Coordinates of C-alpha atoms in Angstrom, one line a residue:
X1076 CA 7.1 -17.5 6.9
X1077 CA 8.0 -14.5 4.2
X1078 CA 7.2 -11.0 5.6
X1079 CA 5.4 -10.5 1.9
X1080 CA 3.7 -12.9 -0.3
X1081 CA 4.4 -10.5 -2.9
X1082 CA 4.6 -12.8 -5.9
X1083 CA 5.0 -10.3 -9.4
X1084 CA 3.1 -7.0 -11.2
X1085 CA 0.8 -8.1 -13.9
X1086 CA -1.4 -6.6 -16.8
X1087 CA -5.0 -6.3 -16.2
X1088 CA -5.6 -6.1 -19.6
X1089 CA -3.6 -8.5 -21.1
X1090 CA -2.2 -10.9 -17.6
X1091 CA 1.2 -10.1 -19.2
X1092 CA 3.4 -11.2 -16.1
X1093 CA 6.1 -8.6 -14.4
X1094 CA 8.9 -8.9 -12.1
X1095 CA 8.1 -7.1 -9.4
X1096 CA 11.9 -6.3 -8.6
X1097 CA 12.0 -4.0 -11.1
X1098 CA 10.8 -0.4 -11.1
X1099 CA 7.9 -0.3 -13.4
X1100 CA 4.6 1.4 -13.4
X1101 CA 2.9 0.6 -16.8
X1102 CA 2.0 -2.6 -19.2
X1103 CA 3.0 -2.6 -23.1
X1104 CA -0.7 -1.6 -23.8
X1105 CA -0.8 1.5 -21.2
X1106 CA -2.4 -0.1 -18.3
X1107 CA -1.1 0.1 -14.5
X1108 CA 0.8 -2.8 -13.5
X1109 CA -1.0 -4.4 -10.3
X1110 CA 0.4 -6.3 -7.3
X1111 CA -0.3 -9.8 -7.2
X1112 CA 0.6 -12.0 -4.2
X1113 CA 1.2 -15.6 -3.7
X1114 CA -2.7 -16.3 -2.1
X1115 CA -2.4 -20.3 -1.6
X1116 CA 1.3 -19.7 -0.1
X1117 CA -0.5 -17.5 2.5
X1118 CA -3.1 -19.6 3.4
X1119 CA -1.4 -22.3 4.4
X1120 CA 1.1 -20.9 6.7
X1121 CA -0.7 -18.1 7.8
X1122 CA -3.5 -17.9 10.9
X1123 CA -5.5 -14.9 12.0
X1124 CA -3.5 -15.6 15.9
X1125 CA -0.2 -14.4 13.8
X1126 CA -1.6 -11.0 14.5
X1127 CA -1.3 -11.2 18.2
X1128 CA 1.3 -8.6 19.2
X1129 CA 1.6 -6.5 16.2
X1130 CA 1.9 -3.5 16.3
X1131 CA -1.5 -1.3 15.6
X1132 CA -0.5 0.3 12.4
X1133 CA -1.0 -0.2 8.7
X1134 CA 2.4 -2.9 8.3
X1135 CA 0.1 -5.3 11.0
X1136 CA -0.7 -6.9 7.6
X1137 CA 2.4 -7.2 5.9
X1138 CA 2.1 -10.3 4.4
X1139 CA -0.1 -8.8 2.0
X1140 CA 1.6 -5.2 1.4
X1141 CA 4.7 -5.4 -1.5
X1142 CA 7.5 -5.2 0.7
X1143 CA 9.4 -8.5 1.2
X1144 CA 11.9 -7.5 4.3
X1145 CA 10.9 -5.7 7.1
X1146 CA 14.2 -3.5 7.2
X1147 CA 13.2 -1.1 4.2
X1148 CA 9.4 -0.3 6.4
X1149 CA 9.4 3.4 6.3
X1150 CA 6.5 4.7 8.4
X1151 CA 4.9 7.7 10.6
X1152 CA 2.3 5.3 12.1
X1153 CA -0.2 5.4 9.3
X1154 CA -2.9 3.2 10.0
X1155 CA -5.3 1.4 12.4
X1156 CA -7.7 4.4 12.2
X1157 CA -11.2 3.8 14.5
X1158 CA -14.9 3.3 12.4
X1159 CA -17.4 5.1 13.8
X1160 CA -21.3 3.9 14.1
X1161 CA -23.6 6.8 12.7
X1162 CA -27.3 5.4 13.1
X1163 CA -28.5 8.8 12.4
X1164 CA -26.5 9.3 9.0
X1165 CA -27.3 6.1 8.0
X1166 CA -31.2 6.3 8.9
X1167 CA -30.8 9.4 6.8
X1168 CA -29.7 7.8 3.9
X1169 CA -31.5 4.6 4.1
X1170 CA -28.7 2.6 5.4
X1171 CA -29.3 0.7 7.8
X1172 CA -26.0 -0.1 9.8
X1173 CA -23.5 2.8 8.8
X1174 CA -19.8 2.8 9.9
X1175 CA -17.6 5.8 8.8
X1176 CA -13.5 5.7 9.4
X1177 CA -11.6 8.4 10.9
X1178 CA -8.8 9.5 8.6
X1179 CA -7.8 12.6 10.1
X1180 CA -6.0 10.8 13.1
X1181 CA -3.4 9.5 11.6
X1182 CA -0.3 11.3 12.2
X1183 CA 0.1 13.2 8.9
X1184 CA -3.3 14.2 8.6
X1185 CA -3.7 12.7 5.2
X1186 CA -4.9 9.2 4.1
X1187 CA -2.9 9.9 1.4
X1188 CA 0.1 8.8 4.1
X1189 CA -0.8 5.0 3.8
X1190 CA 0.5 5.0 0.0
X1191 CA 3.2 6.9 0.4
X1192 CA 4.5 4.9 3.2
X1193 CA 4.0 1.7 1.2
X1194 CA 5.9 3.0 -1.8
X1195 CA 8.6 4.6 -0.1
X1196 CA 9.2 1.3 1.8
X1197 CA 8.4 -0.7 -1.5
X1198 CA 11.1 1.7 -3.0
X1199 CA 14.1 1.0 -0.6
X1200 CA 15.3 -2.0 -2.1
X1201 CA 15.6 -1.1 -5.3
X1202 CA 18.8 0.3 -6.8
X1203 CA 18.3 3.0 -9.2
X1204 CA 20.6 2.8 -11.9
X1205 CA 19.7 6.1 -13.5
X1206 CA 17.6 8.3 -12.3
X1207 CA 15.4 8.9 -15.1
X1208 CA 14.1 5.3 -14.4
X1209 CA 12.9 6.5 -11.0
X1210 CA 8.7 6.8 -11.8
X1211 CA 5.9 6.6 -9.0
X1212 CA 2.6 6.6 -9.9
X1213 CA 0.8 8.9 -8.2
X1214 CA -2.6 10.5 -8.5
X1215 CA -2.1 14.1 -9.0
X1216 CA 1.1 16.4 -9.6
X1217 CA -0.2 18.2 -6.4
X1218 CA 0.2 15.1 -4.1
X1219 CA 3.4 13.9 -5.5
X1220 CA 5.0 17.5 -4.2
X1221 CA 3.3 17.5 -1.4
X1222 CA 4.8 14.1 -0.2
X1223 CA 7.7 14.5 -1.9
X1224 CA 8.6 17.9 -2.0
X1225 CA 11.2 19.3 -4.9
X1226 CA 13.9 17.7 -4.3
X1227 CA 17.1 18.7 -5.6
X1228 CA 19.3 15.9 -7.1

């Protein structure tokens, strides 16, 4: 069984296919390239018992992360945070069975860390030719330096 089913990067605007080997973040027209994984592939070989023994951490579901060898995971333990029932929150907003999830255990402190840790491992495998190439698609300047620092290359 393949760690990923990672098949390619596609267009949501136009299904224009992409290799997802390649480091690419956006379609001819502008749009975000998004992941697409090999579903039927996955179904068939794959059985909820496969997650006995995992490990409790965000990579327990790797088949369905973009990272096709275990070898380039790059994590702090991100992941697996608890839900919480809140009855009295949810009565008080007229839901009736409310669950909220606990971000702020995971070991960076951020939720932020669960992409980061997927990109960076997503990132290993690929060889930069030039440096300029190197783009991540992140949502603010902020974060990116934050995660990243300023790193001096």
């Amino acid at each position: 069984m393949p760690y990923s089913y990672l098949s390619h990067l596609y267009c949501p605007k136009t299904d224009e296919r992409h290799d997802a080997e390649r480091i690419q973040q956006l379609s001819a027209v502008g749009a975000p390239l998004l992941v697409a994984y090999d579903l039927d592939g996955l179904k068939r070989s794959w059985r909820p018992r496969d997650l006995i023994g995992r490990e409790a951490n965000l990579w327990r579901y790797h088949e369905l992360l973009p990272v096709r060898d275990a070898s380039n995971v790059v994590s702090l333990g991100e992941g697996f945070t608890p839900l919480f029932a809140t009855p009295r929150i949810g009565r008080d907003l007229g839901i009736d069975d409310l669950w909220l999830k606990d971000e702020g255990i995971i070991p960076t402190g951020s939720f932020k860390a669960r992409g980061a840790a997927v990109v960076s491992s997503a990132s290993c495998f690929i060889v930069v030719i030039r440096i300029e190439e190197l783009k991540v698609l992140c949502p603010s300047e902020r974060s990116s330096r934050d995660r990243c620092g300023n790193p001096k290359i």
